[in-house]
PDB file of N, CA, C and O in Angstrom:
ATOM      1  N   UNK A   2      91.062 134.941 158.641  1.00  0.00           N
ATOM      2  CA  UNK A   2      91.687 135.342 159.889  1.00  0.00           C
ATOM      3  C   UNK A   2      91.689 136.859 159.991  1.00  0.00           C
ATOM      4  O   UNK A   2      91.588 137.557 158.982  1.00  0.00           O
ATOM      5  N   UNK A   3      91.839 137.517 161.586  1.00  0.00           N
ATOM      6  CA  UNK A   3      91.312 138.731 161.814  1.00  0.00           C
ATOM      7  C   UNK A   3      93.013 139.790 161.097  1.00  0.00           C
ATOM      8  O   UNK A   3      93.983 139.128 160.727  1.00  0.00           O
ATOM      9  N   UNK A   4      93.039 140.810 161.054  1.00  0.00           N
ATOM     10  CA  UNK A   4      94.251 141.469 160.492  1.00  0.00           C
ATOM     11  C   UNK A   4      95.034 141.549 162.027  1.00  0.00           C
ATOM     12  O   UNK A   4      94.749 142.425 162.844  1.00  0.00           O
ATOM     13  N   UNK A   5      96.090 140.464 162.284  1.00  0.00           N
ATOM     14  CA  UNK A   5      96.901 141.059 163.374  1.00  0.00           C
ATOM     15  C   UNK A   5      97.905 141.511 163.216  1.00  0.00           C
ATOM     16  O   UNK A   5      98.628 141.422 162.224  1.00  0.00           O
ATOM     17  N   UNK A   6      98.123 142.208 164.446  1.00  0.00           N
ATOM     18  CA  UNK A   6      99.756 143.170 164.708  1.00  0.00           C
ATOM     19  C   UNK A   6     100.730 142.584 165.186  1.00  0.00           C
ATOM     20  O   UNK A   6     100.714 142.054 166.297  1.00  0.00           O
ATOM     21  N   UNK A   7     101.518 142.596 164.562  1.00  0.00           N
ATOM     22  CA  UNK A   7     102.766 141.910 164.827  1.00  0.00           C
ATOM     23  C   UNK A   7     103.902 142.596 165.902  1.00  0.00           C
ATOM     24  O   UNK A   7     105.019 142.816 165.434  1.00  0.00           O
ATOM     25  N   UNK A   8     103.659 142.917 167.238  1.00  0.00           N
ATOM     26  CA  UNK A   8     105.048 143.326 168.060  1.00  0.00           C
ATOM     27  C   UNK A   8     105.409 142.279 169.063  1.00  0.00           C
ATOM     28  O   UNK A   8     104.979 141.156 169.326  1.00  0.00           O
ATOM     29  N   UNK A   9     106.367 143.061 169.536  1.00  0.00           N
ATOM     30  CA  UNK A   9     107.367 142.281 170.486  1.00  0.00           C
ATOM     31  C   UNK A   9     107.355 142.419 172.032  1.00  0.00           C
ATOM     32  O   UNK A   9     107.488 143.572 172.443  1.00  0.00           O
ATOM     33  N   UNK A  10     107.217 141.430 172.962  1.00  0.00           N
ATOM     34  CA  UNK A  10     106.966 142.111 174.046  1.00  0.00           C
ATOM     35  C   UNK A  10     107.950 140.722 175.027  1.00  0.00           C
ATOM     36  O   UNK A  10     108.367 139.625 174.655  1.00  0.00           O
ATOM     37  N   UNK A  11     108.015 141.366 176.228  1.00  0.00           N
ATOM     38  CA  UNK A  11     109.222 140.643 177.158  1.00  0.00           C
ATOM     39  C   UNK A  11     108.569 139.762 178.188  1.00  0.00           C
ATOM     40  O   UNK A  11     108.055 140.228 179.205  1.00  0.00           O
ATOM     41  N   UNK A  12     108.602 138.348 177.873  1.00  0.00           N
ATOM     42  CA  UNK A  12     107.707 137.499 178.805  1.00  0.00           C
ATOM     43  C   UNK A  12     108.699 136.740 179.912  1.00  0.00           C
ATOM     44  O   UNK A  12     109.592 135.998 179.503  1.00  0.00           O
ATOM     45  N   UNK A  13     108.510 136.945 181.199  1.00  0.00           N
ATOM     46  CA  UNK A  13     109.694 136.491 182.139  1.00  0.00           C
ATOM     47  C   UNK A  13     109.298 134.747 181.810  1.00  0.00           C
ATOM     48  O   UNK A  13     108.288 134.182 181.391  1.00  0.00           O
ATOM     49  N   UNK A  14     110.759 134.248 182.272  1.00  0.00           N
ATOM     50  CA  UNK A  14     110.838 132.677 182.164  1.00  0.00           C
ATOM     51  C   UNK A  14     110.000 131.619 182.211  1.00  0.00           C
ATOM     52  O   UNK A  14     109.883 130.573 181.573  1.00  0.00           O
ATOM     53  N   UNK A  15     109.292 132.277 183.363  1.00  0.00           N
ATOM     54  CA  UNK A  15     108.509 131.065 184.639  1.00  0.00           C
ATOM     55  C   UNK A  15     107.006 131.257 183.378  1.00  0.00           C
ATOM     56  O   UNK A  15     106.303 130.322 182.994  1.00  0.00           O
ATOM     57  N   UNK A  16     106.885 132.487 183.033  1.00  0.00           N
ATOM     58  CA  UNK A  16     105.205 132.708 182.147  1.00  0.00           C
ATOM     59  C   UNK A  16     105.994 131.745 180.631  1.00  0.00           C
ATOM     60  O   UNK A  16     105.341 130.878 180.050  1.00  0.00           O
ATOM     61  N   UNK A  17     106.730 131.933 180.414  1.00  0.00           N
ATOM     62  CA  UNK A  17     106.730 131.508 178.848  1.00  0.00           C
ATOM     63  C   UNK A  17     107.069 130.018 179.171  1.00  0.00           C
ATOM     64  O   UNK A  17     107.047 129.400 178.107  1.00  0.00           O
ATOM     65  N   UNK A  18     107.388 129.158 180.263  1.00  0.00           N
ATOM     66  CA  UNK A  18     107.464 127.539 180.107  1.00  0.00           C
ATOM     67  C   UNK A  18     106.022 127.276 180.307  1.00  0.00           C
ATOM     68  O   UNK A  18     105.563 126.360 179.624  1.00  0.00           O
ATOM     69  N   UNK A  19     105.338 127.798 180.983  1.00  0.00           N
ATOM     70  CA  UNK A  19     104.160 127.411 181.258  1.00  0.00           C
ATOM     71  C   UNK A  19     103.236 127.817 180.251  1.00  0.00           C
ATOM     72  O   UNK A  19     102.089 127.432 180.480  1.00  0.00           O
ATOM     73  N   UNK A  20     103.416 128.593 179.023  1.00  0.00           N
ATOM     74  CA  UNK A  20     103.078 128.821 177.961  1.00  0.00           C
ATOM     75  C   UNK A  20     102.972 127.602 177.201  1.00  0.00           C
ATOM     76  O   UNK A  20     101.965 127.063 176.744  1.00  0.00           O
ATOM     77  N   UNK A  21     104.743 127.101 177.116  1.00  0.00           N
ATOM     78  CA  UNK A  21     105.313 126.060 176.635  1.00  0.00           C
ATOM     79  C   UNK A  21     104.463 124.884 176.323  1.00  0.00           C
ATOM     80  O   UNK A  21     103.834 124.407 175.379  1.00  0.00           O
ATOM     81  N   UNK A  22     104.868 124.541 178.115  1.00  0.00           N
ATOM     82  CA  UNK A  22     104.218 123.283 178.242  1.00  0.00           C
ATOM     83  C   UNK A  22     102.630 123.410 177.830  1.00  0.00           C
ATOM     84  O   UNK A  22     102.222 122.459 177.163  1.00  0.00           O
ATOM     85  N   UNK A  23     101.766 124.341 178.098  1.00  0.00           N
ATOM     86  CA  UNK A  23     100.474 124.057 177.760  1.00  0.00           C
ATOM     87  C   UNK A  23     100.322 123.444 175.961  1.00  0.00           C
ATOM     88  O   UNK A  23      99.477 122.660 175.530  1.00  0.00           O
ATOM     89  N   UNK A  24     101.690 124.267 175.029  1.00  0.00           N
ATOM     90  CA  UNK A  24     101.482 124.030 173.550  1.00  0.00           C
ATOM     91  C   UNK A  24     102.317 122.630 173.291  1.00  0.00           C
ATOM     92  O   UNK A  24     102.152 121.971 172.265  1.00  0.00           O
ATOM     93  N   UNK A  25     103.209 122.262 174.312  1.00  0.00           N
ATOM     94  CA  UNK A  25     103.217 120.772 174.135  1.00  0.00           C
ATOM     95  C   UNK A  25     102.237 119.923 174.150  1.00  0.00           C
ATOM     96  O   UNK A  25     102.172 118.985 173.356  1.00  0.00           O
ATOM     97  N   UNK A  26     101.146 120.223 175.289  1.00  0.00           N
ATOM     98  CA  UNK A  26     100.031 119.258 175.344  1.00  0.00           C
ATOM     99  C   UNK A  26      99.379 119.122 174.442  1.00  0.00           C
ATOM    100  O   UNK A  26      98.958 118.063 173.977  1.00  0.00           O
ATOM    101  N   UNK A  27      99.125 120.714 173.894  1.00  0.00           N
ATOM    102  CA  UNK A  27      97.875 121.013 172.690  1.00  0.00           C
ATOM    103  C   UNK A  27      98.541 121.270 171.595  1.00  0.00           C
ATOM    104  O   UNK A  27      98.343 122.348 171.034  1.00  0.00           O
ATOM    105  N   UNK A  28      99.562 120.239 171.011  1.00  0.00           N
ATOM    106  CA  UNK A  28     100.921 120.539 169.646  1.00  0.00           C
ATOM    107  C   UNK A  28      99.925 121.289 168.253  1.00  0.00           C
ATOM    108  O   UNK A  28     100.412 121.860 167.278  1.00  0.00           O
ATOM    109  N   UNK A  29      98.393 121.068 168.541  1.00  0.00           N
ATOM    110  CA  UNK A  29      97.779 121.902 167.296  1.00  0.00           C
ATOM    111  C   UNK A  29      97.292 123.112 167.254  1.00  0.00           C
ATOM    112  O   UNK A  29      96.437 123.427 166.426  1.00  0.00           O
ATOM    113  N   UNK A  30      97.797 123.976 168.181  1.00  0.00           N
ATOM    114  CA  UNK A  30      97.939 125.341 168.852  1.00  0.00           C
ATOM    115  C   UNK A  30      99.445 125.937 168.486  1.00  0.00           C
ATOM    116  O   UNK A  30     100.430 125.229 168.692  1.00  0.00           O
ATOM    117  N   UNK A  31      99.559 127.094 168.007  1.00  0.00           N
ATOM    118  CA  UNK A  31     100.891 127.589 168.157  1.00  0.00           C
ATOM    119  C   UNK A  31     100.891 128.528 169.294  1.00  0.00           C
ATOM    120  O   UNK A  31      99.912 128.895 169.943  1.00  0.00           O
ATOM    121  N   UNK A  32     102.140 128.871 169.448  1.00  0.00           N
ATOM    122  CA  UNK A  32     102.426 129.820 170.888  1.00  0.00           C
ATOM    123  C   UNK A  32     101.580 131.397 170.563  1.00  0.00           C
ATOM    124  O   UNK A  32     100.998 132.047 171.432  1.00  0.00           O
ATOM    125  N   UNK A  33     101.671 131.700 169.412  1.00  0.00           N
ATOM    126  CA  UNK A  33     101.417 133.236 169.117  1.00  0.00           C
ATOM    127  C   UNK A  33      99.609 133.052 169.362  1.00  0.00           C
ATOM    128  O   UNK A  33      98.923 133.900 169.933  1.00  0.00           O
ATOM    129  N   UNK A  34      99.168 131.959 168.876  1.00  0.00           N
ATOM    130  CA  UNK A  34      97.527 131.865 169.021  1.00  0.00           C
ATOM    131  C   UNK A  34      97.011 131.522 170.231  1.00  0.00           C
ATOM    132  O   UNK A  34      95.789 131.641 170.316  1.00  0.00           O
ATOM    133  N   UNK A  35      97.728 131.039 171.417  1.00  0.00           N
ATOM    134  CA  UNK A  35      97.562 130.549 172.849  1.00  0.00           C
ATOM    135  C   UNK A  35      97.649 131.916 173.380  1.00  0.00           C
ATOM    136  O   UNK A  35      96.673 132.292 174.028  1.00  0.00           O
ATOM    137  N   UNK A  36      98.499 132.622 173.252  1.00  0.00           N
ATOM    138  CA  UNK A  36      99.309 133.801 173.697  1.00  0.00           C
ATOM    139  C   UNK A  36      98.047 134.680 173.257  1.00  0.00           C
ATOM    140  O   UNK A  36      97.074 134.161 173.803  1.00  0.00           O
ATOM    141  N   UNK A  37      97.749 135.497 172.702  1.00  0.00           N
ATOM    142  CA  UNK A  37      96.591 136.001 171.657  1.00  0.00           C
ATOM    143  C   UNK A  37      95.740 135.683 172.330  1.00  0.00           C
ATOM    144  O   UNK A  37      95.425 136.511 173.185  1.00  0.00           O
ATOM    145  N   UNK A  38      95.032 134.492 172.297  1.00  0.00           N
ATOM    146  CA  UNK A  38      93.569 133.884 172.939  1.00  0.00           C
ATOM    147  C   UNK A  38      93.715 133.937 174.462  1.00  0.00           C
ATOM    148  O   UNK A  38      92.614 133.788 174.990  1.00  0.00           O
ATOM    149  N   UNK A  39      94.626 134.087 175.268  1.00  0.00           N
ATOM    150  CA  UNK A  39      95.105 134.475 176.702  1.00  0.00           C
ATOM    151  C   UNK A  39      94.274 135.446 176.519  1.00  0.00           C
ATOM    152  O   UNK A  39      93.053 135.565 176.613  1.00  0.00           O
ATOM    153  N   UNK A  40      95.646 136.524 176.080  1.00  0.00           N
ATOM    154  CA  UNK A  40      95.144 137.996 176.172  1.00  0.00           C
ATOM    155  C   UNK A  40      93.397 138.667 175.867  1.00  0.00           C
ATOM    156  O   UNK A  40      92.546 139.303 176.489  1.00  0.00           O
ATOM    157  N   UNK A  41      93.527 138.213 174.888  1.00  0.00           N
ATOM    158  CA  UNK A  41      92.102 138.701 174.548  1.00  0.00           C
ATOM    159  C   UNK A  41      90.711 137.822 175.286  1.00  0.00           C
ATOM    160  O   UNK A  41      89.584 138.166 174.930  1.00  0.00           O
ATOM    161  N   UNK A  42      90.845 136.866 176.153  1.00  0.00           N
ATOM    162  CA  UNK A  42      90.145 136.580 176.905  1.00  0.00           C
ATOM    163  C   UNK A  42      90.071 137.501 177.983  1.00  0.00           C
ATOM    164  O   UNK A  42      89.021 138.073 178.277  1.00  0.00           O
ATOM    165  N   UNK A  43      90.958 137.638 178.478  1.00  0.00           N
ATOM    166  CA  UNK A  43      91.432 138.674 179.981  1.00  0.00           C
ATOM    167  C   UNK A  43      91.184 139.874 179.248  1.00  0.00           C
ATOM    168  O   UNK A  43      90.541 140.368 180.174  1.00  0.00           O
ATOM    169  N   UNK A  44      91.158 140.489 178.643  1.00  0.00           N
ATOM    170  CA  UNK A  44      90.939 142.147 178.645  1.00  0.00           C
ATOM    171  C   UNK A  44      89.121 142.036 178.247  1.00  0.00           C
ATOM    172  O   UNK A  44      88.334 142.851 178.729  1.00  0.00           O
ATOM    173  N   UNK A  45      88.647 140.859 177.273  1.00  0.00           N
ATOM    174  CA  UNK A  45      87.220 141.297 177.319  1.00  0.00           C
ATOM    175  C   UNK A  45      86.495 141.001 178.453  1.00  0.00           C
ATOM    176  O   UNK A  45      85.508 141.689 178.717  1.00  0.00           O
ATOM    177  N   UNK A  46      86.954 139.731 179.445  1.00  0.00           N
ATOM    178  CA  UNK A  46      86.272 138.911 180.153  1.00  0.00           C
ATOM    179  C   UNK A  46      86.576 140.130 181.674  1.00  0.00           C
ATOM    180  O   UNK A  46      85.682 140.263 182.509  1.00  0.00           O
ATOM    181  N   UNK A  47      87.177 140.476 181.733  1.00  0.00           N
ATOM    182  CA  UNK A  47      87.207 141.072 183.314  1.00  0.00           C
ATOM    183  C   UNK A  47      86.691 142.567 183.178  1.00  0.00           C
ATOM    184  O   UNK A  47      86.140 143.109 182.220  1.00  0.00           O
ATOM    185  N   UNK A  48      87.068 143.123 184.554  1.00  0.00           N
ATOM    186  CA  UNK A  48      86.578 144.483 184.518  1.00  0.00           C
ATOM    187  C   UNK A  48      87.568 144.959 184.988  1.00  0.00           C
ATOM    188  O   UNK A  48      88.519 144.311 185.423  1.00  0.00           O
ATOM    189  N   UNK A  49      87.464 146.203 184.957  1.00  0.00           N
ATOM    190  CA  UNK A  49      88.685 147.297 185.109  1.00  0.00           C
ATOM    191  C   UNK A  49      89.390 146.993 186.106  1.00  0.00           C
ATOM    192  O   UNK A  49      90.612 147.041 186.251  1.00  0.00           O
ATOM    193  N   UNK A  50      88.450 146.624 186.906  1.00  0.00           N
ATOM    194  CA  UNK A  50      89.632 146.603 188.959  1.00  0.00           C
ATOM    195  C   UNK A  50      90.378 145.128 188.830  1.00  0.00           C
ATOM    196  O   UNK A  50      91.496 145.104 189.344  1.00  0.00           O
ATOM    197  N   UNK A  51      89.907 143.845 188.195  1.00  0.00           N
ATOM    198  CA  UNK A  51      90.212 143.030 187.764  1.00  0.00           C
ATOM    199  C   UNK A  51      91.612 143.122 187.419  1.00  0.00           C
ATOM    200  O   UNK A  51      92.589 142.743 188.064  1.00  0.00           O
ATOM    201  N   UNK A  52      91.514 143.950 185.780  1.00  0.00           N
ATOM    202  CA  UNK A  52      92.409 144.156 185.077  1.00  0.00           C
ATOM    203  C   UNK A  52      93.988 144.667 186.161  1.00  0.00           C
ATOM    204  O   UNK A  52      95.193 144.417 186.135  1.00  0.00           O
ATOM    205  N   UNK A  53      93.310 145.257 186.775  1.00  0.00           N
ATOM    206  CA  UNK A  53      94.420 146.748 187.108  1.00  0.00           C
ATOM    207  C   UNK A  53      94.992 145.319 188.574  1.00  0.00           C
ATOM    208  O   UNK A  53      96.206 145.200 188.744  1.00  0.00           O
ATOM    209  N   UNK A  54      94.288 144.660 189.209  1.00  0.00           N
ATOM    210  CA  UNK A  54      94.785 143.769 190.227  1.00  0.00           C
ATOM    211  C   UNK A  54      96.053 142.795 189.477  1.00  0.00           C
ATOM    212  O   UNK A  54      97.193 142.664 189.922  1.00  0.00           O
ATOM    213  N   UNK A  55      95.433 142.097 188.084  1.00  0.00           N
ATOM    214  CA  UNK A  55      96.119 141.243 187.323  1.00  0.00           C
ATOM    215  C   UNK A  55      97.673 142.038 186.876  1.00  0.00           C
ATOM    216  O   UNK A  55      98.692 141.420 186.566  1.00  0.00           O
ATOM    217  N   UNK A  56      97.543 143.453 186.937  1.00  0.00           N
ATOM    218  CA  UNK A  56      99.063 144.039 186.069  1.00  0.00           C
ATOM    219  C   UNK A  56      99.523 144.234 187.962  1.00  0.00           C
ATOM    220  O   UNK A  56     100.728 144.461 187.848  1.00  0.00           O
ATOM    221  N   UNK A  57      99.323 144.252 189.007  1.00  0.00           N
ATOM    222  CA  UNK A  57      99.708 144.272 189.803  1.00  0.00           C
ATOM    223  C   UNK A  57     100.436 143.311 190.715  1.00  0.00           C
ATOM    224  O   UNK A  57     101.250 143.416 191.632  1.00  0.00           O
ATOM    225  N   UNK A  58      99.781 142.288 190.060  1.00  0.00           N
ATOM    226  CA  UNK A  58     100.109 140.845 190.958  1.00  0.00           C
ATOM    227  C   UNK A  58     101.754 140.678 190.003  1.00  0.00           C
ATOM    228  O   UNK A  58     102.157 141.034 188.896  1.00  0.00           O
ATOM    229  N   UNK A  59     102.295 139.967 191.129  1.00  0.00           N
ATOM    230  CA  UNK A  59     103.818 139.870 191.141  1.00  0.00           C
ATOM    231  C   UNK A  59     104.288 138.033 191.836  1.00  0.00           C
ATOM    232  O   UNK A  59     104.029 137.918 193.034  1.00  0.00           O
ATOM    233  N   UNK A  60     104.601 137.383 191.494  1.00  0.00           N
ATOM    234  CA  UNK A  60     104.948 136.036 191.780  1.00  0.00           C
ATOM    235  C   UNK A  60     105.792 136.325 193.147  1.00  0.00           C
ATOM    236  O   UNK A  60     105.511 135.598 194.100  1.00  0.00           O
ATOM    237  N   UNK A  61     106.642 137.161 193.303  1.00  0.00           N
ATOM    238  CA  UNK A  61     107.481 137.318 194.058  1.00  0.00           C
ATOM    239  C   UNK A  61     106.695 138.139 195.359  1.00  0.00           C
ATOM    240  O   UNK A  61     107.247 137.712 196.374  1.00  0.00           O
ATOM    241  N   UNK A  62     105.849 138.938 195.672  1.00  0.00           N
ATOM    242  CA  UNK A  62     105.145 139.792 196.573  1.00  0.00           C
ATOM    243  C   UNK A  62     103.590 139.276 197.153  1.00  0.00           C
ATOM    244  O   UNK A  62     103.050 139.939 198.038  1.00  0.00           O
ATOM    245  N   UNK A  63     102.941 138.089 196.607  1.00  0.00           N
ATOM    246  CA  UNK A  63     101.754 138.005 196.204  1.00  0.00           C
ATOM    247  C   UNK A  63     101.590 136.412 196.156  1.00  0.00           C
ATOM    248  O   UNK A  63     102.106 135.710 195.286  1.00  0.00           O
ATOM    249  N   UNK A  64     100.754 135.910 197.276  1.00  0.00           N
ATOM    250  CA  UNK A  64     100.577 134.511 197.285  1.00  0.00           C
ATOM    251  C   UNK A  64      99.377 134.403 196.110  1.00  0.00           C
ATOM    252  O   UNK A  64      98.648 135.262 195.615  1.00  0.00           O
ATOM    253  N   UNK A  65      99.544 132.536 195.827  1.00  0.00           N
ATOM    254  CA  UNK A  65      99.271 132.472 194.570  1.00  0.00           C
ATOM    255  C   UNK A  65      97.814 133.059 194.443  1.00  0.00           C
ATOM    256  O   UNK A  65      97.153 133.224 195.468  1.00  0.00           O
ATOM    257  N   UNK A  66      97.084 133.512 192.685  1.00  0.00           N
ATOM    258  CA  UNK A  66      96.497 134.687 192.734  1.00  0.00           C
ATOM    259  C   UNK A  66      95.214 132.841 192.179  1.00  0.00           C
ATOM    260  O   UNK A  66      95.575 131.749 191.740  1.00  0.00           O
ATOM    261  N   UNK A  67      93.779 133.387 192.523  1.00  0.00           N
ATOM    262  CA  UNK A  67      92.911 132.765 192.199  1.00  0.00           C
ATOM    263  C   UNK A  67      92.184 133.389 191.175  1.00  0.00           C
ATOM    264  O   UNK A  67      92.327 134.589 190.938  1.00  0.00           O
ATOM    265  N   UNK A  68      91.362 132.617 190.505  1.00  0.00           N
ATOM    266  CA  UNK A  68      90.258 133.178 189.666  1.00  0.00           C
ATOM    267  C   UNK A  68      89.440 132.294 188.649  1.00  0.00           C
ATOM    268  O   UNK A  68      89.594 131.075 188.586  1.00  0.00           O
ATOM    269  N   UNK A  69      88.642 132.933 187.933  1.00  0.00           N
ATOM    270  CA  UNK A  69      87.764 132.037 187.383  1.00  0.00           C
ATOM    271  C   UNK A  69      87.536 132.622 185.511  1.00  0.00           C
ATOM    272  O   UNK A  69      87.947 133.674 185.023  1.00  0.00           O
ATOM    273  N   UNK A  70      86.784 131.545 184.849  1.00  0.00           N
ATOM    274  CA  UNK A  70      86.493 131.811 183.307  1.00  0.00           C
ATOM    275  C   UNK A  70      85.655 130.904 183.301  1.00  0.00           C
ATOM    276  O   UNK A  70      85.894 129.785 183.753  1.00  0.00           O
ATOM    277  N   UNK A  71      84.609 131.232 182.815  1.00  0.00           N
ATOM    278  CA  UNK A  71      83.440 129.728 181.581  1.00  0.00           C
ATOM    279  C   UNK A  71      83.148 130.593 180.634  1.00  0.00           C
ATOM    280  O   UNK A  71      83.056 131.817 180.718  1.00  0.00           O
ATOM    281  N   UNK A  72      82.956 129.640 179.394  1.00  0.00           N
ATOM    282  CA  UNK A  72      82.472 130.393 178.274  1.00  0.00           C
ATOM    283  C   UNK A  72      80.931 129.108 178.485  1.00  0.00           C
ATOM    284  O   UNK A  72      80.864 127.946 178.887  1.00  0.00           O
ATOM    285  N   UNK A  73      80.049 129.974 178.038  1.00  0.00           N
ATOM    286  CA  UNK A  73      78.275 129.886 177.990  1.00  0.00           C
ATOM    287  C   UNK A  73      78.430 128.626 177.437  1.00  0.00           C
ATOM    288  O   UNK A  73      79.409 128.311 176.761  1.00  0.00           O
ATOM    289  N   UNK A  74      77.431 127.837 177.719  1.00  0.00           N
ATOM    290  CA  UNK A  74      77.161 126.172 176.803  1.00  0.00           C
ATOM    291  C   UNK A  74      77.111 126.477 175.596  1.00  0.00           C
ATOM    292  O   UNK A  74      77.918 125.978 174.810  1.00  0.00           O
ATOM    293  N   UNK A  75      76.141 127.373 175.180  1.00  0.00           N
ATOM    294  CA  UNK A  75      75.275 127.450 173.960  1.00  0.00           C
ATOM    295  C   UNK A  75      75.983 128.799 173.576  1.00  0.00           C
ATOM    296  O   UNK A  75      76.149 129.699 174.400  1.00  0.00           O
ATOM    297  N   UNK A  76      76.352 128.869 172.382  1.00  0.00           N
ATOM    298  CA  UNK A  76      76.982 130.260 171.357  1.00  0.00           C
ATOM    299  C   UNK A  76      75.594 131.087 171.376  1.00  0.00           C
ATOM    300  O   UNK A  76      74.531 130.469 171.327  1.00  0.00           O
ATOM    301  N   UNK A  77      75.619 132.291 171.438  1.00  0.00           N
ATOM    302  CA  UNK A  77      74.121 133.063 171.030  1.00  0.00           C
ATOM    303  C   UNK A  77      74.170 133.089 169.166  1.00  0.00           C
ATOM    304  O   UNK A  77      75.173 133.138 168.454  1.00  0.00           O
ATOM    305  N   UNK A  78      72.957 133.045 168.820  1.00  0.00           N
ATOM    306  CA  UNK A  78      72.990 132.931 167.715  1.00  0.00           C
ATOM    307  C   UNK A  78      72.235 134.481 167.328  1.00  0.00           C
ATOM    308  O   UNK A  78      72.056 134.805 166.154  1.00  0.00           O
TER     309      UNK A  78
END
């Protein structure tokens, strides 16, 4: 496993049940590795204006936000 950093950060209600529930479905996932594999999908997979829209969007200001992910069929070897 890669060397990770261990901090602390403040996740509002509505993001961490829906965290939740996804690691109820998938009970062989923990929260810190769902959480982790989120993040680091979204910062390699998008681009800057992306990024900067995603820290902008607000549940409360902002009808619901769309978007997309595939990972390739085939791994490059």
């Amino acid at each position: 496993m890669k060397n990770l950093k261990q901090i602390s950060v403040r996740i509002d209600p509505v993001t961490l049940q829906k965290i939740d529930d996804f690691c109820k479905k998938h009970y062989y996932w923990k929260r810190n590795t769902v959480i982790n594999s989120l993040l680091g999908s979204v910062v390699d997979a998008m681009d800057d204006k992306t990024l900067y829209d995603m820290v902008r969007y607000s549940r409360h200001f902002h009808n619901k936000p769309s978007g997309s992910f595939y990972l390739p069929e085939k791994l490059p070897l």
